[in-house]
Amino acid sequence: MRRPMARIWTLCLLALGFCITGHVWAAHAYAQFGDIRYPAGFTHFAYVNPVAPKGGEIVLVPPTRQTNFDKYNPFTLKGSAPPSMLNMLFDTLLVGNMDEPTTAYGLLASDIQVAADRMSVVFQIHPQARFHNGDPVLAADVRHSFERLTSKQAAPQYRTYFGEVKTATVLAERSIRFDFVRPNTELPLIVGAMPVFSRKWGLQGNMHKAFDQMVMEIPIASGPYRIGPVQFGKDITYVRDPAYWAQDLNVRKGQFNFDRITYKIYKDSTAQLEAFKAGEFDYMQSFVAREWARAFTGRAFDRGALIKAELPHGNAGDFQGFQFNLRREQFKDVRVRQAIALAMDFEWLNRQLFYNAYSRVRGFFVASDFEAKALPGPNELALLEPLREQLPAAVFDQAVPQPPQTALDPTSGHTLREHLRQARDLLQAAGWTYRDGALRNAKGQPLTIEFLDSSGSMGRVVTPFAKNLEKLGIQVRYKVIDFALLQKRMDVFDFDIVSNRTVGSEAPGTELLERFGSKSADVEGSGNILGLKDPAVDALLDKAVSATTRPELVTRLQALDRVLRHGHYVVPHWYGAVHRVSWRAAAFARPADLPRFYQPEKLVTTVWWSPAAASPKVATPDALKAP
């Protein structure tokens, strides 16, 4: 690592606008916008207890709806890998923290050098880095990981995510350079976050097994845990590696403290909650307001054996909504999508079902700096004006669309009845009229919608929504299927409407290309669930990923949010301002202070510790102070 004076000098050069040749940023960390909090030689992140004891074991459940796992390879499309495998097993070149959304520090990489023209980055591999089999982590392993992940045998999202990385070149045994297609300040973070695995994983003699045929081969990685006992498809235990090479590194100090972490799989959400209260596992997060209010109760909560808490956070709001499959003919007309959205009465749902616990999702970057507001300002207009011919006029002269809002006052003009009238008129204008007992198009085909769900919990939302849609003559089916089958149908785009949630981000970037970009719309297994193909959206995505300052990123994402919302591609759901979590009091100890940006399950597995382990000393070192 470079000395602090060298660090200051490199930042000065960066501030001069990359005006010299060669690699200008050479340091222990990289920040997309230059804002590094922790100096070289820092001791630990501020939100951890650096002397937390190692030991104990916990049992968890996946925070997703996962009901099975059938492979050990988390990077391929077919099948389901065990929960949390990436976090437990795989180290990366750089690692972020829960206080800085656009900064990462060296993990496998001991030094990061970003070129003056921002067209490449060089990583120096830490000389102590080791895989679980004892082999050193070398530049050739990093290149091998990149080539495997960007091959057609890997899940397609990796090719999109690393799509602007041109080549990976081994410079020396522990030095590797990534060259980029174009300047992009986020790309060093993207390649820095790539999971790294050994070249020996899947090696048969002198040949590598096809990556998509590697199913039961246990990964050879370098992370804090190894795979322990497994009941395939039912539960998996991760065992802490006592020889983990980075356990005393500042970016890992005070983290990954449990000796054993087991994930149990339950096929039924009701059975899962009852199992939690019966003591079968130690922590869970609730995503259902009614369940949180009425089911997380009982003697164990009353006597303090189970803790129920709403943890505050600074995360951007999660996006959640019913997403249309634009590949379906009946959803290609924006007026049809807008009409369907008018039939959902969120205010009634919030009162009757959600205990008024939620706020309405308004757009794709809700409760963040990137959410579009009112009319476009001068900076947004400068981006939108060249796209005027490709965009509806409303983008320029109307306020950004808001979800329909119902009121109890019948004279308000915002009742459900009035919304259904508006929906009827939109459908009629789109060529759908009611005849022969159904809403039909000119060909006589009825308008039908199938809602797919894997847990059944969305049924209480779909039922009143469906009744409103049926008043318009729309035929509605609600089908509950296994999570694995739902995932498969989503991968091949065999659905009408699904409920989907995307975790909010404080710095959205390249992942948006896969979520909204035309290139991913027809790639099976991609994140473009909508099937969105829009040249204007593509142009704005291109601008967003090339932002060089935070203000540029804000403006470009606000313009993207505005255009997407005018497309009415989703029926927005709701979001909460806190994490609703519950845990067994005897299983956990935790630092007093919470980080700003975090997901609770990752907080539990990386920062908390077992009170049954040796009592920790009081944590006094200053995290920001170099030794």
XYZ file of C-alpha atoms in Angstrom:
627
model
C 0.000 0.000 0.000
C 1.125 3.550 -0.702
C 2.116 5.931 2.057
C -0.385 8.704 3.008
C 1.707 11.411 1.257
C 1.648 9.459 -1.991
C -2.100 9.082 -1.546
C -2.568 12.843 -1.218
C -0.434 13.407 -4.309
C -2.490 11.008 -6.419
C -5.729 12.704 -5.358
C -4.291 16.060 -6.354
C -3.491 14.684 -9.774
C -7.032 13.359 -10.083
C -8.409 16.780 -9.220
C -6.421 18.266 -12.088
C -8.557 16.293 -14.492
C -6.290 13.360 -15.326
C -3.959 15.706 -17.145
C -0.925 13.419 -17.156
C -0.277 10.101 -18.817
C 0.086 6.707 -17.115
C -1.817 5.433 -14.100
C -2.855 8.408 -12.008
C -4.838 6.768 -9.192
C -2.600 4.407 -7.202
C -3.935 3.718 -3.732
C -5.483 1.358 -1.185
C -9.002 2.285 -2.355
C -10.998 3.635 -5.256
C -13.942 6.020 -5.210
C -16.145 6.638 -8.233
C -16.385 10.318 -7.357
C -13.174 10.708 -5.353
C -14.720 10.660 -1.852
C -12.653 8.149 0.179
C -13.434 8.189 3.897
C -10.825 5.801 5.296
C -7.126 6.669 4.816
C -4.362 4.214 4.037
C -3.510 2.192 7.140
C -6.984 2.503 8.704
C -7.670 -0.193 11.301
C -11.288 -1.198 10.684
C -14.643 0.086 9.463
C -16.420 2.341 11.952
C -19.564 0.219 12.323
C -17.804 -3.013 13.383
C -16.429 -4.190 16.713
C -12.813 -4.983 15.827
C -12.412 -7.253 18.855
C -15.676 -9.170 18.392
C -15.053 -12.788 19.445
C -15.111 -15.662 16.989
C -17.326 -18.612 17.788
C -20.869 -19.853 18.127
C -23.347 -20.804 15.453
C -26.593 -19.448 14.071
C -29.398 -20.807 11.914
C -31.039 -18.558 9.319
C -33.516 -18.713 6.448
C -33.057 -17.102 3.025
C -34.449 -13.561 2.817
C -35.820 -14.486 -0.616
C -38.635 -16.904 -1.487
C -36.158 -19.704 -2.251
C -37.663 -23.179 -1.700
C -34.834 -25.394 -2.943
C -31.222 -25.555 -4.139
C -29.812 -28.056 -6.562
C -26.261 -26.983 -7.467
C -23.065 -25.471 -6.083
C -22.309 -23.179 -9.017
C -23.917 -19.755 -8.391
C -22.845 -18.315 -11.758
C -24.908 -20.347 -14.233
C -28.487 -19.913 -15.336
C -29.980 -23.350 -14.824
C -30.907 -24.393 -11.284
C -30.674 -22.711 -7.876
C -27.518 -22.313 -5.797
C -27.567 -22.360 -1.975
C -28.488 -19.068 -0.289
C -25.757 -16.533 0.524
C -23.025 -18.557 -1.193
C -21.425 -15.559 -2.916
C -21.053 -13.617 0.336
C -19.731 -16.603 2.289
C -17.280 -18.215 -0.142
C -16.002 -15.704 -2.659
C -13.584 -12.861 -2.089
C -13.301 -10.018 -4.579
C -10.505 -7.664 -5.615
C -12.186 -4.740 -3.852
C -14.804 -4.682 -1.126
C -17.301 -1.968 -0.273
C -18.619 -0.993 3.115
C -21.959 -0.020 4.583
C -21.248 3.706 4.890
C -19.945 4.573 1.396
C -21.974 3.539 -1.650
C -19.419 4.453 -4.334
C -16.123 3.605 -2.651
C -14.325 0.262 -2.346
C -11.136 -0.802 -0.579
C -8.544 -3.426 -1.424
C -9.263 -7.022 -0.412
C -7.622 -9.458 -2.823
C -6.031 -6.362 -4.342
C -3.409 -4.588 -2.248
C -3.164 -1.664 -4.671
C -5.405 -0.142 -7.350
C -4.080 1.965 -10.236
C -6.568 3.747 -12.504
C -5.243 5.141 -15.787
C -5.251 8.884 -16.402
C -7.585 8.436 -19.365
C -9.814 6.107 -17.283
C -9.538 3.456 -19.988
C -7.951 0.803 -17.749
C -7.256 -0.275 -14.192
C -4.397 -2.350 -12.772
C -4.759 -4.421 -9.612
C -1.854 -5.770 -7.577
C -2.851 -9.026 -5.882
C -2.188 -9.266 -2.153
C 0.809 -11.568 -1.603
C -0.935 -13.313 1.313
C -4.160 -14.091 -0.577
C -4.884 -17.819 -0.584
C -7.607 -20.117 -1.879
C -9.154 -22.704 0.418
C -6.897 -25.383 -1.069
C -3.822 -23.414 0.000
C -2.884 -22.142 -3.472
C -1.977 -18.462 -3.811
C -4.458 -16.216 -5.612
C -2.708 -15.111 -8.777
C -3.486 -12.785 -11.670
C -4.118 -15.821 -13.882
C -6.947 -16.893 -11.550
C -8.517 -13.438 -11.814
C -8.329 -13.544 -15.608
C -9.760 -17.078 -15.625
C -12.691 -15.938 -13.451
C -13.398 -13.040 -15.798
C -13.288 -15.245 -18.890
C -15.591 -17.837 -17.348
C -18.116 -15.283 -16.115
C -18.283 -13.513 -19.462
C -18.602 -16.746 -21.462
C -21.898 -17.917 -22.928
C -21.899 -20.759 -20.401
C -22.450 -18.319 -17.514
C -25.709 -16.582 -16.651
C -26.297 -13.743 -19.152
C -26.336 -10.947 -16.592
C -22.566 -11.267 -16.156
C -21.929 -10.580 -19.843
C -24.048 -7.456 -19.580
C -22.512 -6.371 -16.275
C -18.969 -6.716 -17.604
C -19.960 -5.699 -21.125
C -17.775 -2.571 -21.137
C -14.675 -4.459 -20.032
C -12.703 -5.209 -23.205
C -9.882 -7.445 -22.002
C -8.127 -8.790 -18.912
C -4.341 -8.988 -19.292
C -1.911 -10.661 -16.901
C 1.041 -8.277 -16.459
C 2.913 -10.287 -13.843
C 2.258 -13.143 -11.439
C 0.261 -10.871 -9.136
C -0.602 -7.999 -11.455
C -3.570 -7.767 -13.831
C -4.931 -5.006 -16.054
C -8.516 -4.583 -17.234
C -9.022 -2.467 -20.349
C -12.336 -0.723 -20.945
C -14.386 0.004 -24.036
C -14.753 3.644 -23.005
C -14.073 5.880 -19.995
C -16.449 5.028 -17.164
C -15.731 5.946 -13.545
C -17.781 3.014 -12.276
C -15.859 0.314 -14.163
C -13.007 -0.052 -11.616
C -15.688 -0.764 -8.999
C -17.421 -3.236 -11.312
C -14.341 -5.333 -12.042
C -13.263 -4.915 -8.422
C -16.499 -6.574 -7.293
C -16.024 -9.631 -9.528
C -16.010 -12.931 -7.570
C -12.652 -14.646 -7.980
C -12.204 -18.436 -8.037
C -9.360 -20.838 -8.719
C -8.399 -22.112 -12.158
C -8.498 -25.586 -10.593
C -12.266 -25.448 -10.054
C -13.748 -27.792 -12.646
C -10.344 -28.931 -13.911
C -10.345 -32.514 -15.248
C -6.836 -33.515 -16.174
C -5.618 -30.774 -18.477
C -9.108 -29.669 -19.526
C -11.750 -27.583 -17.829
C -15.264 -28.943 -17.603
C -17.825 -26.778 -19.409
C -18.827 -24.048 -16.959
C -22.560 -24.708 -17.312
C -21.905 -28.407 -16.634
C -20.209 -27.664 -13.319
C -23.073 -28.449 -10.964
C -21.869 -30.486 -8.000
C -18.212 -29.402 -8.004
C -17.640 -27.380 -4.840
C -16.111 -23.983 -5.717
C -12.454 -23.360 -4.893
C -12.627 -19.841 -3.544
C -10.855 -17.688 -0.951
C -13.633 -16.292 1.251
C -14.197 -16.451 5.021
C -16.317 -19.627 4.953
C -16.248 -23.082 3.413
C -19.155 -25.410 2.692
C -19.839 -27.757 5.603
C -22.650 -30.274 6.174
C -25.402 -30.237 3.540
C -28.835 -31.847 3.263
C -29.258 -31.142 -0.402
C -32.214 -28.900 -1.133
C -33.067 -28.606 2.582
C -30.234 -26.933 4.467
C -26.584 -25.979 4.133
C -23.981 -25.056 6.748
C -21.105 -22.692 6.087
C -18.095 -23.307 8.358
C -15.724 -20.440 9.146
C -12.222 -21.013 7.846
C -9.889 -20.572 10.872
C -7.002 -20.026 8.445
C -8.840 -17.390 6.398
C -6.068 -15.352 4.865
C -7.763 -11.937 5.328
C -9.226 -12.311 8.808
C -6.845 -9.678 10.239
C -7.040 -7.352 7.251
C -8.605 -3.958 8.045
C -11.475 -4.508 5.590
C -12.354 -7.793 7.369
C -11.516 -6.918 10.967
C -14.411 -7.640 13.340
C -16.435 -9.404 10.625
C -17.628 -12.950 9.856
C -17.575 -13.913 13.515
C -19.769 -17.031 13.698
C -18.075 -20.412 13.414
C -21.077 -21.962 11.671
C -23.941 -20.380 9.733
C -26.724 -22.699 8.614
C -29.483 -21.810 6.165
C -32.711 -23.815 6.334
C -35.185 -23.990 3.483
C -38.941 -23.910 4.139
C -41.441 -24.362 1.349
C -44.267 -22.572 3.168
C -44.090 -19.085 4.692
C -46.560 -19.908 7.476
C -44.571 -22.983 8.482
C -41.421 -20.861 8.424
C -42.804 -18.303 10.874
C -44.082 -20.979 13.250
C -40.690 -22.697 13.074
C -39.019 -19.419 14.037
C -41.232 -19.009 17.080
C -40.590 -22.644 18.006
C -36.824 -22.056 18.010
C -35.791 -23.838 14.797
C -33.803 -20.835 13.568
C -32.547 -17.558 14.983
C -33.375 -14.611 12.741
C -35.861 -13.561 10.077
C -36.997 -10.478 8.247
C -40.652 -9.715 7.662
C -41.886 -8.223 4.399
C -45.627 -8.462 5.165
C -47.136 -5.695 7.333
C -50.098 -7.776 8.513
C -47.808 -10.618 9.525
C -45.515 -8.213 11.339
C -48.386 -6.660 13.278
C -50.316 -9.802 14.147
C -48.070 -12.860 13.923
C -44.838 -11.676 15.519
C -46.416 -11.920 18.956
C -46.581 -14.393 21.824
C -44.858 -15.398 25.039
C -41.372 -15.545 23.558
C -41.695 -11.911 22.501
C -43.293 -10.885 25.796
C -40.475 -12.311 27.917
C -37.742 -10.973 25.632
C -36.509 -14.301 24.292
C -37.394 -13.047 20.822
C -36.597 -9.466 19.844
C -38.837 -7.597 17.408
C -37.316 -4.403 16.021
C -37.717 -1.860 13.257
C -34.180 -0.890 12.321
C -33.738 2.520 10.648
C -31.541 2.863 7.583
C -30.524 5.395 4.969
C -31.037 3.127 1.965
C -32.722 4.348 -1.151
C -36.236 2.933 -1.294
C -36.610 -0.502 -2.859
C -38.460 -0.634 -6.133
C -41.366 -3.077 -6.069
C -44.281 -3.500 -8.408
C -46.367 -5.647 -10.727
C -44.251 -5.744 -13.884
C -45.830 -6.164 -17.307
C -44.297 -8.512 -19.845
C -44.116 -6.148 -22.822
C -43.521 -9.135 -25.090
C -47.231 -9.948 -24.668
C -49.374 -8.340 -27.364
C -52.047 -7.109 -24.928
C -49.512 -4.964 -23.032
C -47.818 -3.206 -25.949
C -50.198 -0.221 -25.831
C -49.306 2.216 -23.042
C -53.001 3.059 -22.576
C -53.749 -0.539 -21.594
C -50.960 -0.537 -19.009
C -52.100 2.804 -17.633
C -55.699 1.572 -17.399
C -54.694 -1.534 -15.468
C -52.708 0.577 -12.995
C -55.749 2.772 -12.363
C -57.636 -0.252 -11.046
C -55.348 -0.822 -8.055
C -56.523 1.061 -4.964
C -53.359 1.379 -2.883
C -54.945 3.629 -0.261
C -57.589 0.963 0.475
C -54.902 -1.741 0.635
C -52.802 0.346 3.008
C -55.734 0.954 5.334
C -57.280 -2.507 5.273
C -54.280 -4.802 4.846
C -51.035 -2.997 5.627
C -51.871 -1.161 8.885
C -50.845 2.079 7.130
C -47.252 0.877 7.316
C -46.223 1.734 3.761
C -45.706 4.602 1.362
C -46.436 4.242 -2.346
C -43.604 3.539 -4.745
C -43.627 6.445 -7.177
C -40.888 5.536 -9.613
C -37.834 3.411 -10.219
C -35.528 5.306 -7.829
C -37.972 6.087 -5.041
C -36.829 8.019 -1.968
C -33.430 8.769 -3.491
C -31.658 11.691 -5.138
C -32.401 10.102 -8.520
C -36.189 10.301 -8.329
C -37.666 12.610 -10.978
C -39.602 15.594 -9.654
C -42.309 17.788 -11.243
C -41.316 19.202 -14.638
C -37.852 18.632 -16.125
C -35.318 21.339 -15.302
C -32.700 22.817 -17.662
C -30.131 20.065 -17.028
C -32.644 17.305 -17.710
C -33.956 19.090 -20.795
C -30.440 19.230 -22.203
C -30.428 15.424 -22.097
C -33.997 14.940 -23.293
C -34.132 17.468 -26.130
C -31.986 15.418 -28.582
C -34.437 12.537 -28.004
C -37.623 14.577 -28.519
C -38.738 12.690 -31.633
C -38.472 9.379 -29.788
C -40.352 10.504 -26.687
C -43.987 11.390 -25.969
C -44.636 15.130 -25.752
C -45.825 14.657 -22.157
C -42.234 14.035 -21.049
C -41.482 17.694 -21.808
C -44.660 19.541 -20.905
C -46.286 17.484 -18.135
C -45.177 16.751 -14.593
C -43.725 13.312 -13.995
C -46.576 10.766 -13.628
C -47.628 9.866 -10.106
C -49.472 6.665 -9.161
C -53.253 7.149 -8.980
C -54.430 8.157 -5.531
C -57.902 7.411 -4.223
C -59.779 9.481 -1.669
C -62.775 8.645 0.512
C -64.516 11.917 -0.338
C -66.905 11.127 -3.233
C -66.664 14.742 -4.466
C -62.873 14.729 -4.725
C -62.706 13.379 -8.280
C -60.210 10.790 -7.097
C -62.446 7.920 -6.095
C -61.953 4.385 -7.333
C -65.125 4.762 -9.386
C -63.644 7.772 -11.193
C -60.386 5.911 -11.789
C -62.284 2.995 -13.315
C -64.102 5.409 -15.618
C -60.741 6.781 -16.766
C -59.480 3.221 -17.260
C -62.548 2.333 -19.361
C -61.966 5.341 -21.607
C -58.276 4.486 -22.051
C -59.099 0.882 -22.937
C -61.732 1.989 -25.426
C -59.276 4.384 -27.060
C -56.825 1.474 -27.328
C -59.431 -0.606 -29.165
C -60.824 -2.717 -26.323
C -64.607 -2.744 -25.935
C -66.951 -4.808 -23.802
C -69.023 -7.347 -25.708
C -70.070 -10.980 -25.363
C -69.260 -10.977 -21.655
C -65.657 -9.782 -21.912
C -63.425 -6.889 -22.904
C -62.336 -7.673 -26.467
C -60.171 -6.220 -29.204
C -61.124 -5.845 -32.860
C -60.279 -9.503 -33.480
C -62.654 -10.593 -30.729
C -59.863 -11.737 -28.428
C -60.580 -11.208 -24.720
C -58.171 -9.235 -22.544
C -56.813 -11.726 -20.003
C -54.182 -11.340 -17.301
C -52.444 -14.062 -15.300
C -50.703 -13.054 -12.066
C -47.977 -15.504 -10.998
C -46.910 -15.855 -7.356
C -44.640 -18.297 -5.556
C -45.739 -17.834 -1.953
C -49.463 -17.067 -2.004
C -48.905 -13.964 0.110
C -49.755 -11.666 -2.800
C -53.225 -13.214 -3.079
C -54.809 -10.786 -0.638
C -53.545 -7.928 -2.850
C -54.449 -9.509 -6.182
C -57.992 -10.453 -5.088
C -59.373 -6.886 -4.662
C -57.258 -5.721 -7.615
C -58.755 -8.483 -9.764
C -62.292 -7.533 -8.744
C -61.685 -3.994 -9.960
C -60.188 -5.265 -13.231
C -63.143 -7.582 -13.746
C -65.457 -4.570 -13.496
C -63.712 -3.366 -16.654
C -64.343 -6.718 -18.339
C -60.768 -7.987 -17.945
C -60.445 -11.699 -17.195
C -57.980 -12.352 -14.340
C -56.247 -15.528 -13.173
C -54.099 -15.766 -10.055
C -51.764 -18.749 -9.971
C -49.460 -19.857 -7.143
C -46.516 -21.990 -8.285
C -43.247 -23.194 -6.765
C -40.459 -20.605 -6.653
C -38.157 -22.658 -8.881
C -40.896 -22.960 -11.522
C -41.656 -19.256 -11.278
C -37.982 -18.438 -11.755
C -37.830 -20.720 -14.787
C -40.896 -19.100 -16.347
C -39.426 -15.653 -15.727
C -36.117 -16.749 -17.263
C -37.872 -17.736 -20.511
C -40.355 -14.814 -20.304
C -43.418 -17.068 -20.000
C -45.630 -14.808 -17.880
C -48.099 -11.935 -18.091
C -47.507 -10.040 -14.831
C -45.233 -10.821 -11.883
C -44.494 -9.046 -8.652
C -40.817 -8.152 -8.469
C -38.605 -6.281 -6.028
C -35.266 -4.602 -6.690
C -33.159 -3.446 -3.750
C -32.588 0.304 -3.777
C -29.139 1.638 -4.597
C -27.340 4.809 -3.588
C -25.391 4.763 -6.861
C -27.185 2.890 -9.656
C -25.026 2.289 -12.690
C -24.049 -0.484 -15.064
C -26.597 -2.940 -13.645
C -29.287 -0.738 -15.220
C -28.110 -1.788 -18.686
C -29.230 -5.309 -17.943
C -32.426 -4.203 -16.243
C -33.683 -1.799 -18.918
C -31.369 -2.097 -21.942
C -32.563 -3.349 -25.327
C -29.624 -5.750 -25.693
C -30.794 -7.829 -22.717
C -34.525 -7.849 -23.561
C -34.421 -11.125 -25.509
C -31.642 -12.853 -23.566
C -33.119 -15.669 -21.482
C -32.425 -15.252 -17.802
C -31.631 -11.553 -18.095
C -32.777 -8.944 -15.617
C -34.844 -7.145 -18.263
C -38.038 -8.717 -16.999
C -40.124 -6.089 -18.752
C -38.744 -6.893 -22.195
C -38.144 -3.180 -22.657
C -36.674 -2.076 -25.985
C -36.575 1.694 -26.291
C -33.814 3.650 -28.092
C -34.437 6.714 -25.915
C -34.021 4.646 -22.764
C -30.855 3.111 -24.215
C -29.467 6.585 -24.902
C -30.158 7.718 -21.325
C -28.645 4.514 -19.923
C -25.539 5.240 -21.943
C -25.366 8.720 -20.433
C -25.947 7.415 -16.904
C -23.141 4.861 -16.935
C -20.691 7.443 -18.313
C -21.322 10.022 -15.553
C -18.076 11.317 -14.040
C -19.521 13.310 -11.129
C -22.303 12.733 -8.645
C -24.367 15.710 -9.955
C -24.124 14.301 -13.483
C -25.329 10.908 -12.263
C -28.251 12.491 -10.407
C -29.452 14.470 -13.445
C -29.104 11.567 -15.859
C -30.953 9.115 -13.641
C -33.719 11.643 -12.983
C -34.194 11.904 -16.752
C -34.231 8.113 -17.038
C -36.761 7.815 -14.221
C -38.977 10.413 -15.914
C -38.975 8.578 -19.259
C -39.620 5.184 -17.660
C -42.526 6.527 -15.628
C -44.151 8.044 -18.696
C -44.034 4.521 -20.186
C -46.272 3.074 -17.407
C -44.372 -0.217 -17.513
C -45.319 -1.268 -13.967
C -48.066 -1.016 -11.399
C -46.073 0.466 -8.490
C -46.323 -1.217 -5.098
C -45.105 0.171 -1.775
C -42.006 0.530 0.367
C -41.118 0.952 4.033
C -38.652 3.257 5.760
C -37.319 0.624 8.187
C -36.130 -2.980 8.186
C -38.589 -5.142 10.158
C -36.507 -7.893 11.726
C -36.752 -10.341 14.603
C -34.078 -12.463 16.253
C -33.396 -14.775 19.166
C -31.890 -12.652 21.939
C -29.522 -15.355 23.176
C -28.045 -15.902 19.706
C -26.667 -12.452 18.968
C -24.610 -9.563 20.236
C -24.145 -6.493 18.062
C -22.474 -3.083 17.915
C -24.445 -0.171 19.321
C -24.309 1.874 16.123
C -25.835 0.947 12.778
C -24.194 1.757 9.454
C -26.075 4.030 7.084
C -26.610 1.733 4.096
C -27.214 -1.953 4.718
C -29.358 -5.003 4.185
C -30.122 -6.644 7.542
C -29.187 -10.228 6.689
C -25.715 -9.146 5.568
C -25.369 -7.072 8.728
C -26.188 -10.136 10.841
C -23.783 -12.493 9.081
C -20.852 -10.086 8.802
C -20.971 -7.742 11.808
C -22.879 -9.412 14.664
C -21.317 -12.054 16.918
C -22.276 -14.778 19.394
C -22.561 -13.800 23.078
C -21.733 -17.456 23.838
C -18.209 -16.871 22.499
C -15.524 -15.359 24.712
C -16.528 -11.908 25.947
C -15.022 -9.222 23.717
C -12.927 -6.389 25.043
C -14.309 -2.905 24.743
C -13.760 -1.666 21.174
C -11.825 1.578 21.461
C -9.590 1.997 18.362
C -10.450 4.903 16.121
C -11.435 3.408 12.755
C -10.261 6.473 10.877
C -6.841 6.668 12.475
C -3.829 5.175 10.770
C -1.513 3.234 13.103
